Coordinates of N, CA and C in Angstrom, one line a residue:
M1 N 23.7 47.8 -121.0 CA 24.8 47.3 -120.6 C 24.2 46.8 -118.9
S2 N 24.3 45.2 -119.0 CA 24.2 44.5 -117.4 C 25.0 45.8 -116.2
Q3 N 24.8 44.9 -114.6 CA 25.1 45.4 -113.8 C 26.3 44.8 -113.5
N4 N 26.2 43.0 -114.3 CA 26.5 42.0 -113.7 C 28.9 42.2 -115.0
S5 N 28.1 43.2 -116.1 CA 29.3 43.4 -117.0 C 30.5 44.1 -116.8
V6 N 31.9 43.5 -117.4 CA 33.0 43.9 -117.1 C 33.3 45.1 -117.8
S7 N 33.7 45.9 -117.2 CA 33.5 47.4 -118.0 C 35.4 46.8 -119.0
S8 N 35.3 47.6 -119.8 CA 36.7 48.0 -120.8 C 38.1 47.7 -120.1
G9 N 38.8 48.9 -118.5 CA 38.7 49.5 -118.4 C 39.8 49.1 -117.7
S10 N 41.1 49.0 -116.4 CA 41.6 47.8 -116.0 C 41.3 47.6 -115.5
A11 N 41.3 46.3 -114.2 CA 41.0 44.9 -113.7 C 41.9 46.8 -112.3
P12 N 40.7 46.3 -110.8 CA 42.1 46.7 -109.8 C 43.2 45.6 -109.7
P13 N 43.6 46.1 -109.4 CA 45.1 45.4 -108.5 C 45.0 44.3 -107.1
V14 N 45.1 42.9 -107.8 CA 44.6 42.4 -106.6 C 46.2 42.0 -105.3
E15 N 45.5 42.4 -104.3 CA 46.9 41.9 -103.1 C 46.9 40.9 -102.5
S16 N 48.1 40.8 -102.4 CA 48.3 39.6 -102.6 C 48.5 39.7 -101.0
P17 N 49.0 38.6 -100.2 CA 48.3 37.6 -98.9 C 50.3 38.0 -98.4
S18 N 49.9 39.4 -97.2 CA 51.1 39.9 -96.0 C 51.9 38.1 -95.6
V19 N 53.1 38.1 -95.9 CA 53.9 37.2 -95.7 C 54.1 37.6 -94.1
P20 N 53.7 36.7 -93.1 CA 54.5 37.3 -91.3 C 55.2 37.0 -91.7
R21 N 56.6 38.1 -90.4 CA 57.5 38.3 -90.2 C 58.0 37.9 -88.8
P22 N 58.7 38.0 -87.9 CA 58.9 38.4 -86.7 C 58.6 39.8 -85.6
P23 N 57.9 40.6 -85.3 CA 58.6 41.4 -84.7 C 59.3 42.4 -84.2
P24 N 59.7 43.0 -84.7 CA 60.4 43.8 -84.3 C 61.3 43.3 -83.0
Q25 N 60.4 43.8 -82.1 CA 61.1 43.0 -79.8 C 61.8 42.1 -80.0
R26 N 61.6 40.8 -81.4 CA 61.6 39.9 -80.9 C 63.6 40.2 -81.8
E27 N 63.4 40.4 -82.4 CA 64.6 40.9 -83.2 C 66.5 41.2 -82.0
E28 N 65.4 42.4 -81.7 CA 65.9 43.1 -81.2 C 66.7 42.5 -79.7
R29 N 65.5 41.8 -79.1 CA 66.3 40.7 -78.3 C 67.3 39.7 -78.7
R30 N 67.1 39.2 -79.8 CA 68.1 38.8 -80.4 C 69.7 39.5 -80.6
R31 N 69.4 40.1 -81.3 CA 71.0 40.9 -81.2 C 71.3 41.3 -79.7
E32 N 70.3 41.6 -78.9 CA 71.1 41.8 -77.1 C 71.5 40.1 -77.4
R33 N 71.0 39.5 -77.1 CA 71.7 38.1 -76.5 C 72.8 38.2 -77.6
E34 N 73.2 38.9 -78.9 CA 74.3 38.0 -79.8 C 75.6 38.8 -78.7
Q35 N 75.2 40.3 -78.6 CA 76.7 41.4 -78.8 C 76.8 41.2 -76.9
A36 N 75.3 40.5 -75.9 CA 75.9 40.8 -74.4 C 76.9 39.6 -74.0
P37 N 77.5 40.4 -73.2 CA 79.2 39.0 -72.6 C 78.7 38.0 -72.1
W38 N 79.5 37.0 -71.7 CA 79.0 35.8 -72.0 C 79.6 35.7 -70.0
V39 N 77.8 35.2 -69.2 CA 78.2 34.4 -67.6 C 77.6 33.4 -67.6
P40 N 79.3 32.9 -67.4 CA 79.2 31.4 -67.3 C 78.1 30.3 -66.6
K41 N 76.8 29.6 -66.6 CA 75.8 29.1 -66.0 C 76.7 27.9 -65.2
T42 N 78.2 27.1 -65.9 CA 78.0 25.5 -64.8 C 79.4 26.3 -64.8
R43 N 80.3 25.2 -63.5 CA 81.5 25.6 -62.9 C 82.2 25.0 -64.3
L44 N 82.6 24.0 -65.1 CA 83.0 24.4 -66.1 C 82.9 25.1 -66.5
G45 N 82.2 26.6 -67.0 CA 82.0 27.1 -68.1 C 83.0 29.3 -67.0
E46 N 82.7 28.4 -65.4 CA 83.9 29.4 -64.4 C 85.1 29.2 -65.2
L47 N 85.2 28.1 -65.4 CA 87.1 27.6 -65.2 C 87.5 28.0 -66.0
V48 N 86.9 28.2 -67.9 CA 86.9 28.3 -68.8 C 87.8 29.7 -68.8
A49 N 85.9 30.5 -68.2 CA 86.2 31.7 -68.5 C 86.5 32.6 -67.7
T50 N 87.8 31.9 -66.0 CA 89.0 33.0 -66.3 C 89.4 31.8 -65.7
G51 N 89.9 31.8 -67.5 CA 91.2 30.4 -67.6 C 92.1 29.8 -66.6
K52 N 91.0 28.5 -66.2 CA 92.0 28.1 -65.3 C 91.9 26.0 -66.8
I53 N 90.9 26.9 -67.6 CA 91.1 25.3 -68.4 C 90.9 26.1 -69.9
T54 N 92.1 26.0 -71.1 CA 92.9 26.9 -71.8 C 92.0 26.2 -73.2
T55 N 92.0 25.1 -73.2 CA 91.8 24.0 -73.7 C 90.9 22.9 -74.0
L56 N 90.4 22.5 -75.4 CA 89.0 21.5 -75.4 C 89.3 20.1 -75.0
E57 N 90.6 20.2 -75.0 CA 91.7 19.1 -74.3 C 91.0 18.2 -73.5
E58 N 91.7 19.3 -72.7 CA 91.2 19.7 -71.2 C 89.9 18.9 -70.7
I59 N 88.9 18.9 -71.0 CA 87.8 18.6 -71.2 C 87.1 17.1 -71.1
F60 N 88.1 16.8 -71.9 CA 87.8 15.6 -73.0 C 88.7 14.7 -71.9
E61 N 89.9 15.1 -71.3 CA 90.5 14.1 -71.4 C 89.7 13.6 -69.8
S62 N 89.4 15.2 -69.4 CA 87.9 14.8 -67.3 C 87.8 14.0 -66.9
G63 N 86.7 13.8 -68.7 CA 85.7 13.1 -69.2 C 84.6 14.3 -68.5
Q64 N 85.3 14.8 -69.0 CA 83.4 16.8 -68.1 C 82.6 16.8 -69.5
R65 N 81.2 17.5 -69.1 CA 80.6 17.4 -70.7 C 80.5 18.8 -70.9
V66 N 80.1 18.9 -71.4 CA 80.2 20.7 -71.9 C 79.0 21.1 -72.2
K67 N 78.2 21.5 -71.6 CA 77.0 22.4 -71.4 C 76.5 23.6 -71.7
E68 N 77.9 24.6 -72.2 CA 77.4 26.0 -72.1 C 78.5 26.0 -74.0
G69 N 77.3 26.4 -75.1 CA 78.3 26.6 -76.2 C 79.3 27.8 -76.6
E70 N 79.4 28.5 -75.6 CA 80.0 29.5 -74.8 C 81.3 28.6 -75.3
I71 N 81.4 28.3 -74.2 CA 82.8 27.1 -73.6 C 83.8 27.1 -75.3
V72 N 83.2 26.4 -76.2 CA 84.0 25.6 -77.7 C 84.1 27.4 -78.7
K73 N 83.0 28.1 -77.4 CA 83.6 29.2 -78.8 C 85.0 29.7 -78.4
K74 N 85.1 30.1 -76.8 CA 86.4 30.9 -76.9 C 87.2 29.9 -76.3
L75 N 87.0 29.1 -76.8 CA 88.0 27.8 -76.9 C 88.2 28.1 -78.4
L76 N 88.1 26.9 -78.7 CA 87.8 27.7 -81.0 C 87.4 28.8 -81.1
P77 N 88.3 29.5 -81.2 CA 87.3 31.0 -81.8 C 87.4 31.3 -83.2
D78 N 88.2 29.7 -83.1 CA 88.1 29.5 -85.2 C 87.8 29.0 -86.4
L79 N 85.9 28.8 -84.8 CA 85.6 27.7 -85.6 C 84.5 28.0 -86.3
K80 N 84.8 27.7 -87.7 CA 83.7 27.1 -89.0 C 82.4 26.9 -89.2
S81 N 81.5 27.2 -88.8 CA 80.6 25.9 -90.0 C 79.4 26.4 -90.9
N82 N 78.5 25.0 -91.3 CA 78.1 24.8 -92.3 C 76.7 24.7 -92.3
V83 N 75.8 25.1 -93.2 CA 74.7 24.5 -92.5 C 74.1 23.9 -93.5
V84 N 73.9 22.5 -92.9 CA 73.8 21.0 -94.3 C 72.4 21.4 -95.0
S85 N 72.0 21.3 -94.1 CA 70.2 21.6 -94.4 C 69.5 22.6 -93.9
V86 N 67.8 22.8 -94.8 CA 67.4 23.1 -93.7 C 65.6 23.6 -94.7
G87 N 64.9 22.7 -93.8 CA 63.8 21.9 -94.6 C 62.5 22.6 -93.5
I88 N 61.4 22.0 -93.2 CA 59.6 22.5 -93.3 C 59.5 21.6 -92.5
V89 N 58.9 21.7 -91.4 CA 58.5 20.2 -91.1 C 56.8 20.5 -90.3
Q90 N 56.3 19.5 -90.3 CA 54.8 20.5 -89.7 C 53.9 19.2 -89.3
K91 N 53.5 19.8 -88.3 CA 52.9 18.9 -86.7 C 51.5 19.7 -86.8
Q92 N 51.0 18.5 -87.1 CA 49.2 18.5 -86.4 C 48.8 17.7 -85.4
T93 N 48.3 19.4 -85.2 CA 47.4 19.8 -83.4 C 45.5 20.0 -83.7
D94 N 45.9 20.3 -82.3 CA 43.7 20.3 -82.0 C 43.1 21.2 -82.8
A95 N 44.0 22.1 -83.0 CA 44.0 23.0 -82.8 C 44.3 24.0 -85.1
G96 N 45.5 23.1 -85.5 CA 45.6 23.4 -87.0 C 47.4 22.8 -86.7
E97 N 47.4 23.5 -87.7 CA 49.5 23.0 -88.5 C 50.3 23.6 -87.7
I98 N 50.8 23.1 -87.0 CA 52.4 23.9 -87.2 C 53.5 23.9 -87.8
T99 N 53.4 25.0 -88.1 CA 54.6 24.8 -89.1 C 56.5 25.5 -88.5
K100 N 57.2 24.8 -89.2 CA 58.6 24.8 -88.5 C 59.2 24.7 -89.3
F101 N 60.7 24.9 -89.2 CA 61.8 25.0 -90.0 C 63.3 24.3 -89.0
A102 N 63.4 23.2 -89.5 CA 63.9 22.8 -89.5 C 65.7 22.3 -90.0
A103 N 67.1 22.5 -89.4 CA 67.9 23.3 -89.3 C 68.9 21.7 -89.1
V104 N 69.7 21.7 -89.7 CA 71.2 21.4 -89.7 C 72.6 21.3 -89.6
V105 N 73.5 21.5 -88.8 CA 74.3 22.2 -88.8 C 75.9 21.6 -88.7
A106 N 76.9 21.9 -89.7 CA 77.6 21.2 -89.3 C 79.3 22.7 -88.5
V107 N 80.5 22.1 -87.6 CA 81.4 22.8 -86.9 C 82.2 22.1 -87.5
G108 N 83.4 23.1 -87.5 CA 84.8 22.1 -87.7 C 85.3 23.3 -87.8
N109 N 86.6 23.0 -87.0 CA 88.0 24.1 -87.5 C 89.1 23.9 -88.8
E110 N 89.0 22.7 -88.8 CA 89.6 21.6 -90.4 C 90.5 21.5 -89.4
A111 N 91.2 21.0 -88.3 CA 92.2 20.7 -87.9 C 91.8 19.6 -86.2
G112 N 90.7 19.3 -86.4 CA 90.6 18.1 -85.5 C 89.9 17.6 -84.4
W113 N 88.2 18.8 -85.2 CA 87.8 19.5 -84.0 C 86.0 19.4 -85.5
F114 N 85.0 18.8 -85.2 CA 84.4 17.5 -85.6 C 82.8 18.2 -84.7
G115 N 81.4 18.6 -85.7 CA 80.4 18.8 -84.2 C 79.6 18.7 -85.7
V116 N 78.1 18.0 -85.3 CA 77.0 18.0 -85.6 C 76.1 18.4 -84.8
G117 N 75.2 19.1 -85.2 CA 73.7 19.2 -84.5 C 72.3 19.7 -85.3
R118 N 71.0 19.8 -84.1 CA 69.8 19.7 -85.4 C 69.2 21.0 -84.0
G119 N 68.1 21.9 -85.1 CA 67.4 22.7 -84.3 C 65.9 23.0 -85.0
K120 N 65.0 23.9 -84.2 CA 63.7 23.4 -85.1 C 63.0 24.8 -84.6
A121 N 62.8 25.9 -85.1 CA 62.1 27.1 -85.1 C 61.2 27.7 -86.1
V122 N 60.1 28.2 -84.4 CA 59.1 28.8 -86.5 C 60.2 30.0 -87.4
Q123 N 60.9 30.4 -87.3 CA 61.9 31.6 -87.5 C 63.3 30.7 -87.8
M124 N 63.6 30.5 -89.5 CA 64.5 30.0 -90.3 C 65.6 30.3 -89.5
R125 N 66.3 31.3 -89.3 CA 67.4 31.9 -88.7 C 67.7 31.3 -87.1
S126 N 66.7 31.4 -85.7 CA 66.6 31.2 -85.4 C 66.9 29.5 -85.3
A127 N 66.5 28.7 -86.3 CA 66.5 27.6 -86.1 C 67.8 27.2 -86.3
I128 N 68.7 28.2 -87.3 CA 70.0 27.4 -87.4 C 71.1 28.0 -87.2
D129 N 70.5 29.0 -85.7 CA 71.3 29.8 -84.9 C 70.8 28.0 -83.7
K130 N 69.8 27.4 -83.0 CA 69.5 26.9 -82.6 C 70.7 25.3 -82.7
A131 N 70.8 25.0 -83.9 CA 71.8 23.8 -85.0 C 72.9 24.4 -84.4
T132 N 72.9 25.4 -84.9 CA 75.1 26.0 -84.6 C 75.3 25.4 -82.9
T133 N 74.0 26.0 -82.2 CA 74.6 25.7 -80.1 C 74.3 24.0 -80.4
D134 N 73.8 23.3 -80.8 CA 73.1 21.9 -80.7 C 74.9 21.1 -81.0
A135 N 75.4 22.1 -82.5 CA 77.0 21.4 -83.3 C 78.2 21.6 -81.6
Y136 N 78.3 22.9 -81.9 CA 79.2 23.4 -80.2 C 79.1 22.3 -79.2
L137 N 77.3 21.8 -78.7 CA 77.7 21.2 -77.6 C 77.8 19.8 -77.7
N138 N 77.5 18.7 -78.9 CA 77.8 17.8 -79.9 C 79.4 17.7 -80.6
I139 N 80.2 18.6 -80.0 CA 82.2 18.9 -80.8 C 82.8 17.3 -80.7
I140 N 83.0 16.8 -81.3 CA 84.8 15.9 -80.5 C 85.9 15.5 -81.1
P141 N 87.0 15.5 -80.9 CA 88.2 15.2 -81.5 C 88.3 14.4 -82.4
V142 N 88.6 14.9 -83.7 CA 88.8 13.8 -84.9 C 89.6 13.0 -84.2
K143 N 90.2 12.0 -84.7 CA 91.8 11.6 -84.7 C 92.1 11.4 -85.7
L144 N 93.7 12.4 -86.6 CA 93.5 11.7 -87.9 C 94.9 11.2 -87.6
G145 N 95.2 11.0 -88.7 CA 96.4 9.4 -88.6 C 96.8 10.2 -91.0
C146 N 97.7 8.7 -90.9 CA 98.0 8.1 -91.5 C 98.5 6.9 -92.5
G147 N 97.0 6.3 -92.3 CA 96.6 4.6 -92.8 C 96.6 4.3 -93.9
S148 N 97.3 5.2 -95.0 CA 97.1 4.3 -96.4 C 98.8 4.1 -96.8
W149 N 98.6 2.5 -97.0 CA 100.5 1.9 -97.6 C 100.4 2.7 -98.6
E150 N 100.0 3.6 -99.9 CA 100.3 4.3 -100.9 C 101.5 5.2 -99.5
C151 N 100.7 5.6 -98.6 CA 102.3 7.3 -98.3 C 103.1 6.7 -97.3
R152 N 102.2 6.4 -95.9 CA 103.3 6.3 -94.5 C 104.1 7.3 -94.4
D153 N 103.8 9.2 -94.3 CA 103.8 9.8 -94.3 C 104.4 9.6 -92.7
G154 N 103.5 10.2 -92.8 CA 103.0 9.8 -90.8 C 102.3 11.1 -90.7
R155 N 102.3 12.6 -91.1 CA 101.3 13.3 -91.2 C 100.7 13.1 -91.0
P156 N 99.4 14.0 -90.5 CA 97.7 13.6 -90.0 C 97.1 13.9 -91.3
H157 N 97.2 13.6 -92.3 CA 96.1 14.2 -93.4 C 95.4 13.2 -93.7
S158 N 95.3 12.4 -92.9 CA 94.0 11.4 -93.3 C 93.9 10.7 -92.3
V159 N 92.8 9.7 -92.6 CA 92.2 8.5 -91.0 C 93.6 7.7 -90.8
P160 N 92.8 7.2 -89.6 CA 94.5 6.2 -89.5 C 94.1 5.1 -90.0
F161 N 92.3 4.4 -90.4 CA 92.1 3.3 -90.8 C 91.1 3.2 -91.6
R162 N 90.9 3.1 -91.7 CA 89.4 2.4 -92.7 C 88.1 2.8 -91.5
I163 N 87.0 3.3 -91.6 CA 85.6 3.2 -90.7 C 84.9 3.2 -91.5
T164 N 83.8 3.1 -91.2 CA 81.7 3.7 -91.2 C 81.3 4.0 -90.6
G165 N 80.5 4.4 -90.8 CA 79.2 5.2 -90.0 C 78.0 5.2 -90.5
K166 N 77.5 4.9 -89.2 CA 75.2 5.5 -90.0 C 74.4 6.4 -89.4
G167 N 74.0 6.6 -90.5 CA 73.0 8.1 -90.0 C 71.8 7.8 -90.5
G168 N 70.4 6.7 -89.4 CA 69.3 6.8 -90.6 C 69.7 5.8 -91.5
S169 N 69.2 5.8 -93.0 CA 69.6 4.4 -93.5 C 70.5 4.8 -94.7
V170 N 71.4 5.8 -94.1 CA 72.6 6.5 -95.1 C 73.7 5.6 -94.2
R171 N 74.4 5.0 -95.2 CA 75.5 4.2 -94.2 C 77.4 4.9 -95.2
V172 N 78.8 5.6 -94.9 CA 79.5 6.4 -95.3 C 80.6 5.1 -95.0
E173 N 81.4 4.6 -95.7 CA 82.6 5.1 -95.6 C 83.8 5.7 -96.4
I174 N 84.6 5.7 -95.3 CA 85.6 6.8 -95.6 C 87.7 6.1 -95.3
I175 N 88.0 6.2 -96.4 CA 88.9 5.4 -96.5 C 90.5 6.1 -96.8
P176 N 91.8 5.4 -95.9 CA 93.0 6.9 -96.1 C 92.9 6.6 -97.9
A177 N 93.9 7.7 -97.6 CA 94.2 8.0 -99.1 C 95.7 8.1 -98.7
P178 N 96.3 8.4 -100.0 CA 97.4 8.3 -99.6 C 97.7 11.3 -100.3
R179 N 99.0 11.0 -99.6 CA 98.9 12.9 -99.4 C 98.6 13.5 -100.8
G180 N 98.2 14.1 -101.1 CA 98.2 14.6 -102.6 C 96.6 14.5 -103.0
L181 N 96.3 13.7 -102.5 CA 94.7 12.9 -103.7 C 93.4 13.8 -102.9
G182 N 94.0 14.6 -102.1 CA 91.9 15.1 -101.7 C 90.8 14.3 -101.3
L183 N 90.1 14.3 -101.1 CA 88.7 14.2 -101.2 C 88.1 13.8 -102.2
V184 N 87.9 12.2 -102.5 CA 87.2 12.3 -103.5 C 86.0 11.5 -103.3
A185 N 84.9 12.8 -102.6 CA 83.9 12.0 -102.4 C 82.4 13.1 -102.8
G186 N 81.0 13.0 -102.4 CA 79.8 13.7 -103.0 C 80.7 15.6 -102.3
E187 N 80.1 16.2 -102.4 CA 80.0 17.7 -102.5 C 79.2 18.1 -100.6
T188 N 78.7 17.1 -100.1 CA 78.4 17.0 -98.4 C 79.1 16.4 -98.3
V189 N 79.2 15.5 -98.3 CA 80.3 15.0 -97.5 C 81.3 15.2 -97.4
R190 N 81.9 16.0 -99.3 CA 83.4 16.7 -98.4 C 83.4 17.3 -97.8
N191 N 82.5 18.9 -97.5 CA 83.0 19.4 -96.9 C 82.7 19.1 -95.5
L192 N 81.9 18.2 -95.2 CA 81.9 17.7 -93.8 C 83.1 16.9 -93.2
L193 N 84.3 16.6 -94.4 CA 85.3 16.5 -93.8 C 86.7 17.6 -94.2
G194 N 85.5 18.2 -94.4 CA 86.7 19.4 -94.6 C 86.5 20.1 -93.2
L195 N 85.4 19.7 -93.3 CA 85.1 21.6 -91.3 C 86.2 19.8 -90.7
A196 N 86.4 18.8 -90.7 CA 87.1 17.8 -89.0 C 88.4 17.6 -89.2
G197 N 88.8 18.2 -91.3 CA 90.4 18.1 -91.2 C 91.4 17.1 -91.7
V198 N 89.7 16.4 -92.4 CA 90.3 15.5 -93.2 C 90.6 16.6 -94.6
K199 N 91.4 16.0 -95.3 CA 92.2 16.2 -96.3 C 92.3 14.9 -98.2
D200 N 92.9 14.2 -96.9 CA 93.2 12.4 -98.3 C 91.8 11.8 -97.6
A201 N 90.8 11.6 -98.6 CA 90.0 10.0 -98.6 C 89.6 9.5 -99.4
W202 N 89.2 8.6 -99.9 CA 88.2 7.6 -100.9 C 87.3 8.1 -99.6
T203 N 85.9 8.2 -100.4 CA 84.7 7.8 -99.5 C 84.1 7.2 -100.6
R204 N 82.9 6.4 -99.3 CA 82.2 5.2 -100.5 C 80.4 5.7 -99.6
T205 N 79.2 6.3 -100.2 CA 78.1 6.2 -99.5 C 76.5 5.3 -99.9
Y206 N 75.9 4.6 -99.3 CA 74.8 4.1 -98.9 C 73.6 3.8 -98.7
G207 N 72.7 4.1 -99.7 CA 71.0 4.3 -98.9 C 70.9 5.9 -99.5
S208 N 69.9 5.5 -98.9 CA 69.3 7.5 -99.4 C 70.5 8.5 -98.9
T209 N 71.1 9.0 -100.1 CA 72.0 9.7 -99.7 C 71.4 11.3 -99.9
N210 N 70.3 11.7 -100.6 CA 69.7 12.8 -101.2 C 69.1 13.1 -99.6
T211 N 69.0 12.5 -98.8 CA 68.7 13.5 -97.6 C 69.9 13.4 -96.7
M212 N 69.7 15.1 -96.7 CA 71.6 15.9 -96.6 C 71.6 16.0 -94.5
S213 N 70.5 15.5 -93.9 CA 70.8 15.1 -92.5 C 71.4 13.6 -92.0
S214 N 71.2 13.2 -92.9 CA 71.8 11.5 -92.7 C 72.9 11.4 -92.5
I215 N 73.6 12.2 -94.4 CA 74.9 11.6 -94.4 C 75.9 12.7 -93.4
A216 N 75.1 13.5 -92.7 CA 75.7 15.0 -91.9 C 76.2 13.2 -90.9
N217 N 74.3 12.4 -90.6 CA 74.7 11.8 -89.4 C 75.8 11.2 -89.6
A218 N 76.1 10.3 -90.8 CA 76.9 9.3 -90.8 C 78.0 9.9 -90.5
V219 N 78.4 10.7 -91.4 CA 80.2 11.3 -91.3 C 80.3 11.4 -89.9
Y220 N 79.6 12.0 -88.5 CA 79.8 12.4 -87.8 C 79.9 10.9 -86.7
D221 N 79.2 10.1 -87.3 CA 79.0 8.6 -86.7 C 80.3 8.3 -86.3
A222 N 81.4 7.8 -88.0 CA 82.1 7.5 -88.5 C 83.2 7.5 -87.7
L223 N 83.4 9.1 -87.8 CA 84.3 10.0 -87.3 C 84.7 9.5 -85.7
K224 N 83.3 9.0 -85.3 CA 82.7 9.5 -83.0 C 84.0 8.2 -82.9
K225 N 84.0 6.6 -84.0 CA 84.2 5.4 -83.8 C 85.8 5.5 -84.2
I226 N 86.5 6.6 -84.2 CA 87.5 6.5 -84.5 C 88.1 6.0 -83.3
H227 N 88.1 6.9 -82.2 CA 88.4 6.4 -80.8 C 88.2 5.3 -80.0
G228 N 87.3 5.0 -80.5 CA 86.7 2.7 -80.5 C 87.2 1.6 -80.9
I229 N 88.0 2.0 -81.3 CA 88.7 1.5 -81.9 C 90.6 1.6 -81.0
S230 N 91.6 0.3 -81.0 CA 93.2 0.6 -80.9 C 93.9 0.3 -81.7
V231 N 94.7 0.9 -82.0 CA 95.1 0.1 -83.3 C 96.7 0.1 -82.9
V232 N 97.1 -1.4 -83.1 CA 98.0 -1.5 -82.1 C 99.9 -1.4 -83.5
K233 N 100.6 -0.5 -82.8 CA 102.0 0.0 -83.6 C 102.7 -1.1 -83.0

């Protein structure tokens, strides 16, 4: 038998390439940051930490800008988050390709507060955490109302009038609906409006609706425009 022939026995197992994992020191540091008590870094954070400011309404009425995500977490402890999308982005450099995760996260308390944020990191968990913090900093009050001519009960269950928002190539139109109808929308738009506190609405979407990040930005843009239009009663 020649030396190049293969024996009839079983072939040796082929080892699969190992997947790189974050070092344990990095995970321990992240847990320590999450469990550590909040130390304010801004004047506004000190006012919130000492109890001199107790609501986000006070901050927005005074025109101050939120620069710490812990401020929103303290004033809105019932805030919920929803991961809209997580993808992989690559950047070509002289040293080769750099691969990172890009996440889009929406936050809201289902009662009139809503925010959308983006984050990039080498690890998926870090990207989601960065996007969540960015959503805290971008949080806005959502003006709810009853703008449907079929309802007119005066309760804040829908939007006060027809609004349209744009994000990338996507355009989202939100139309007031009567109480009890629910959210007539796709799954992504329905989840986003639910976080904002909108319970009844018709919606229309145009453009590349498969891009989840553009849909989230379009909904955020639409809800932000409510404060730019005055309603004459």
